[in-house]
Tab-separated table of C-alpha atoms in Angstrom:
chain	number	residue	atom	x	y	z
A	252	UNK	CA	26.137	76.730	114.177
A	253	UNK	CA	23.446	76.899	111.080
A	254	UNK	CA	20.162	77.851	112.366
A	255	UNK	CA	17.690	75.604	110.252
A	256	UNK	CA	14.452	77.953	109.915
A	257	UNK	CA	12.505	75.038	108.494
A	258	UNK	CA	12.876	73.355	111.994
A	259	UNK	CA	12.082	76.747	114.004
A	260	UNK	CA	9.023	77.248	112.006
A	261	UNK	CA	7.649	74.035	112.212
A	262	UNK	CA	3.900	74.607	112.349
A	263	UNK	CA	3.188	71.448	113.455
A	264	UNK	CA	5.602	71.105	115.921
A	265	UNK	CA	4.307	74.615	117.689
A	266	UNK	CA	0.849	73.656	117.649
A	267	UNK	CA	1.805	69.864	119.061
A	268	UNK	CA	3.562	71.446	122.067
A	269	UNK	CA	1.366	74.027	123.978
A	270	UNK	CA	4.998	75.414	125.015
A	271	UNK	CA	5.864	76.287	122.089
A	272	UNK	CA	2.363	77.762	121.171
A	273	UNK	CA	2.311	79.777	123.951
A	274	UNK	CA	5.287	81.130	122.905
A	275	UNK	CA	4.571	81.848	119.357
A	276	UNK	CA	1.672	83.403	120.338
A	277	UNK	CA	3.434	85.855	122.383
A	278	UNK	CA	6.109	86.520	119.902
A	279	UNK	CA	3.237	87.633	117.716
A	280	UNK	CA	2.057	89.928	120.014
A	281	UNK	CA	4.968	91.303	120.583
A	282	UNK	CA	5.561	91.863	116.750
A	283	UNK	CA	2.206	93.620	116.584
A	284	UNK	CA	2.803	96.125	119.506
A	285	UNK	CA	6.083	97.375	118.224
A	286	UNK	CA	4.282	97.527	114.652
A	287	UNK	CA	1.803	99.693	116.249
A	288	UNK	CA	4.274	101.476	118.212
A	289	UNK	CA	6.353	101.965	114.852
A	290	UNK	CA	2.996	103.137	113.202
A	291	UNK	CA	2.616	105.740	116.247
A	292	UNK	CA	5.879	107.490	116.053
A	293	UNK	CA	5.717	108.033	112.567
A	294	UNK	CA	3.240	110.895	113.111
A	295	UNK	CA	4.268	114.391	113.053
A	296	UNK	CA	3.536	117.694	112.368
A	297	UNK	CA	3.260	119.752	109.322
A	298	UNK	CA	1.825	122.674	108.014
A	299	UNK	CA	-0.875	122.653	105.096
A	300	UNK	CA	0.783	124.109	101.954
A	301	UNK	CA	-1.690	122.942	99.443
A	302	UNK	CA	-5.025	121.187	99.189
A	303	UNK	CA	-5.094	119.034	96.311
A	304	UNK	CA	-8.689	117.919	96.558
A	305	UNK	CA	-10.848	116.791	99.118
A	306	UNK	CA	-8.922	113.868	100.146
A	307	UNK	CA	-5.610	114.640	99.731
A	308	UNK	CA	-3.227	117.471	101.037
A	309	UNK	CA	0.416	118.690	100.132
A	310	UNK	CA	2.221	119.295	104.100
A	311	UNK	CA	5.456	120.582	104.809
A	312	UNK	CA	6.673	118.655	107.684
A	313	UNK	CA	9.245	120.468	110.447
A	314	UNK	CA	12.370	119.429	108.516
A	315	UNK	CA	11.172	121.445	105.647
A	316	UNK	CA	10.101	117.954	103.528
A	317	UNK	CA	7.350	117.898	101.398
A	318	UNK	CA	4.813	115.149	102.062
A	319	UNK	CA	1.624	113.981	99.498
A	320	UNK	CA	-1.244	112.953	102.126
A	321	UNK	CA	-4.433	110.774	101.389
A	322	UNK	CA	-6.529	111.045	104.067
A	323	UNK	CA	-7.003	108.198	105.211
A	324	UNK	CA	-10.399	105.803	105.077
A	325	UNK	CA	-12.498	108.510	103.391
A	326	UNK	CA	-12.995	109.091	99.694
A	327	UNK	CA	-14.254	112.610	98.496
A	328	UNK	CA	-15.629	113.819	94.801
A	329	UNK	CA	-13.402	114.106	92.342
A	330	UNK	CA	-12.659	117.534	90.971
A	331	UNK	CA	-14.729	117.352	87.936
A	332	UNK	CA	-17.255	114.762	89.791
A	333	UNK	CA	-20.278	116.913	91.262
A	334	UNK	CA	-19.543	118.256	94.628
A	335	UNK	CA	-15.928	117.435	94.544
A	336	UNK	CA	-14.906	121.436	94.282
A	337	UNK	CA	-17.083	121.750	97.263
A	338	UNK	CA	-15.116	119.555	98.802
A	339	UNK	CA	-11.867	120.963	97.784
A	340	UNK	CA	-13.153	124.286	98.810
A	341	UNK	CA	-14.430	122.713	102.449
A	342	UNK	CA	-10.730	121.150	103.221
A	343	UNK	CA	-8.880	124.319	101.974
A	344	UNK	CA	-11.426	126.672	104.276
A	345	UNK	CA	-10.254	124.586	107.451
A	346	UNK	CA	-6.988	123.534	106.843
A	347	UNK	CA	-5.135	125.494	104.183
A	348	UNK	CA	-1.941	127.471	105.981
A	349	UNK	CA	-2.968	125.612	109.421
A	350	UNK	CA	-0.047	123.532	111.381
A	351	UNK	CA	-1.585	120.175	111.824
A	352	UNK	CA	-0.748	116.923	113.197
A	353	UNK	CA	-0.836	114.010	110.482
A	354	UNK	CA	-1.128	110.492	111.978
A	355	UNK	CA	0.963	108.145	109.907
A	356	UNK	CA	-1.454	104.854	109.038
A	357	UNK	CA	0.227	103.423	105.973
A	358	UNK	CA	1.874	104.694	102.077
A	359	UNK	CA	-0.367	103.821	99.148
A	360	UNK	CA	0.702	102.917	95.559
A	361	UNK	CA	1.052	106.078	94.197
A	362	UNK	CA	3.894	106.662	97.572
A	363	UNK	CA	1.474	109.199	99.254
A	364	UNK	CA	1.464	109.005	103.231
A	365	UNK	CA	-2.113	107.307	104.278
A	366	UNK	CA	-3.015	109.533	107.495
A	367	UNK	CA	-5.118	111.142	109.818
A	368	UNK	CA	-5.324	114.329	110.073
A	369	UNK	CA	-5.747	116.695	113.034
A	370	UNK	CA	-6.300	120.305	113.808
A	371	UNK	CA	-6.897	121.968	117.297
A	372	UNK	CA	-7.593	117.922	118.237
A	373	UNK	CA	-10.055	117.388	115.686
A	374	UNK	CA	-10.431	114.671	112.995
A	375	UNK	CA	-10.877	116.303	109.959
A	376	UNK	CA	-11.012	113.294	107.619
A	377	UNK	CA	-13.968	112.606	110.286
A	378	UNK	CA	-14.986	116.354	109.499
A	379	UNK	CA	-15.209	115.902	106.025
A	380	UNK	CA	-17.513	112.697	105.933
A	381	UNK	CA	-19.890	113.991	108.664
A	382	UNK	CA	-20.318	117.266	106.555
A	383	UNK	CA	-21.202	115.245	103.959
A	384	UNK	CA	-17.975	116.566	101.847
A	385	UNK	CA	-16.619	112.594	101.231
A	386	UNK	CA	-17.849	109.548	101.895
A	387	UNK	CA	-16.217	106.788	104.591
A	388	UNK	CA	-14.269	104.971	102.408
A	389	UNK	CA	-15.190	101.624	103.992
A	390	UNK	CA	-13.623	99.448	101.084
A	391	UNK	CA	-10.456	100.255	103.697
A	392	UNK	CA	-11.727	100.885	106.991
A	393	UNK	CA	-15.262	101.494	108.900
A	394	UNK	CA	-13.824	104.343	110.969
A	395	UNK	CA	-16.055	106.685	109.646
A	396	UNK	CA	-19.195	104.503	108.866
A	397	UNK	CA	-21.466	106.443	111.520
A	398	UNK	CA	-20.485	109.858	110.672
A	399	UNK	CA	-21.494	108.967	106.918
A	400	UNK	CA	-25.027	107.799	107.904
A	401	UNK	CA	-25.485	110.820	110.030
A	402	UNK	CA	-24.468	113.539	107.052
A	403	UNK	CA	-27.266	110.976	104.418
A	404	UNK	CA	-29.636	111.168	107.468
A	405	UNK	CA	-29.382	114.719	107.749
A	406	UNK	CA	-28.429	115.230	103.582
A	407	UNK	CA	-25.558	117.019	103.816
A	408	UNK	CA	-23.616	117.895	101.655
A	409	UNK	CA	-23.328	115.279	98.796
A	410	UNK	CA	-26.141	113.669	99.893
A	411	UNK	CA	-28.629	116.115	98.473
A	412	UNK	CA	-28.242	114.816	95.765
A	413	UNK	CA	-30.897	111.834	95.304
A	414	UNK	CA	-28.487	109.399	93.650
A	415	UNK	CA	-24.626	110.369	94.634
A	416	UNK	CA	-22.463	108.477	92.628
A	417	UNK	CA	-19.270	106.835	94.735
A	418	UNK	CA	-15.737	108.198	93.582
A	419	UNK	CA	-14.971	104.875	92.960
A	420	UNK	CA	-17.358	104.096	90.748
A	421	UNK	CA	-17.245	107.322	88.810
A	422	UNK	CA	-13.574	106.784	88.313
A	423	UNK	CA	-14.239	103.290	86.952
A	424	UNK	CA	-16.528	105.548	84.618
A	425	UNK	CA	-14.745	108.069	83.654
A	426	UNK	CA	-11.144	106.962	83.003
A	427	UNK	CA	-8.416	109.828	82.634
């Protein structure tokens, strides 16, 4: 027997029948908790063996791998943007030589793992932004929104500086 997937994904048909609505609807969200589930046991845990900058960390994982990781929904100074040895310098001072845990969220284009990552149960991307060493990279994600407003509230870090400019934007800038 063919199967004809025209006829099994009939939109119109599904949304017609509130059986077969129901049913898509749990098939979705079924799909989405194994994704997450997927997502969740593709953390592990590595040890820092180089900080690259202030976003972005070289790991050696416990099958002696080496893994490029962006952490994920923050965005800190580029090297030869002000403040972005700071942050370099920040990152290194709590991580550098640690065992952490990184917290698999996605790969980017350039194939680096998009993570979380932990040390003694802290969030140190969320360490970085409320330090004021990067700033919540919210283009991606909002997770760290609050912890940014608290480090400009406070002017930490990059923010005392009157008019910090966004990596972003000072990439756009300043081309390499």
């Amino acid at each position: 027997m063919r199967l004809n997937i025209e006829k099994i994904l009939n939109l119109r048909k599904i949304l017609s029948d509130p059986k077969k609505f129901f049913s898509f609807l749990i098939l979705i969200f079924i799909l989405i908790f194994i994704e997450s589930f997927i997502a969740q046991t593709k953390s592990f845990d590595a040890k820092v063996i180089k900080v690259i900058d202030g976003d972005t960390i070289e790991v050696l994982n416990l099958k002696g791998d080496k893994n490029k990781i962006r952490l994920f929904g923050i965005d800190a100074p580029e090297l030869k943007q002000k403040f972005g040895i700071e942050a370099k310098n920040y990152l290194r001072s709590i991580i550098q030589d640690k065992k952490v845990k990184i917290i698999y969220k996605d790969k980017d284009i350039y194939d680096r793992i998009l993570a979380i990552v932990e040390f003694d149960n802290l969030d140190i991307n969320q360490i970085m932004v409320s330090k004021g060493f990067a700033w919540s990279y919210s283009f991606y994600s909002d997770i760290y929104t609050k912890d940014q407003k608290f480090a400009q509230k406070n002017h930490l870090g990059l923010w005392e500086d009157k008019n910090p400019i966004e990596p972003y934007k000072w990439r756009k800038q300043n081309k390499f």
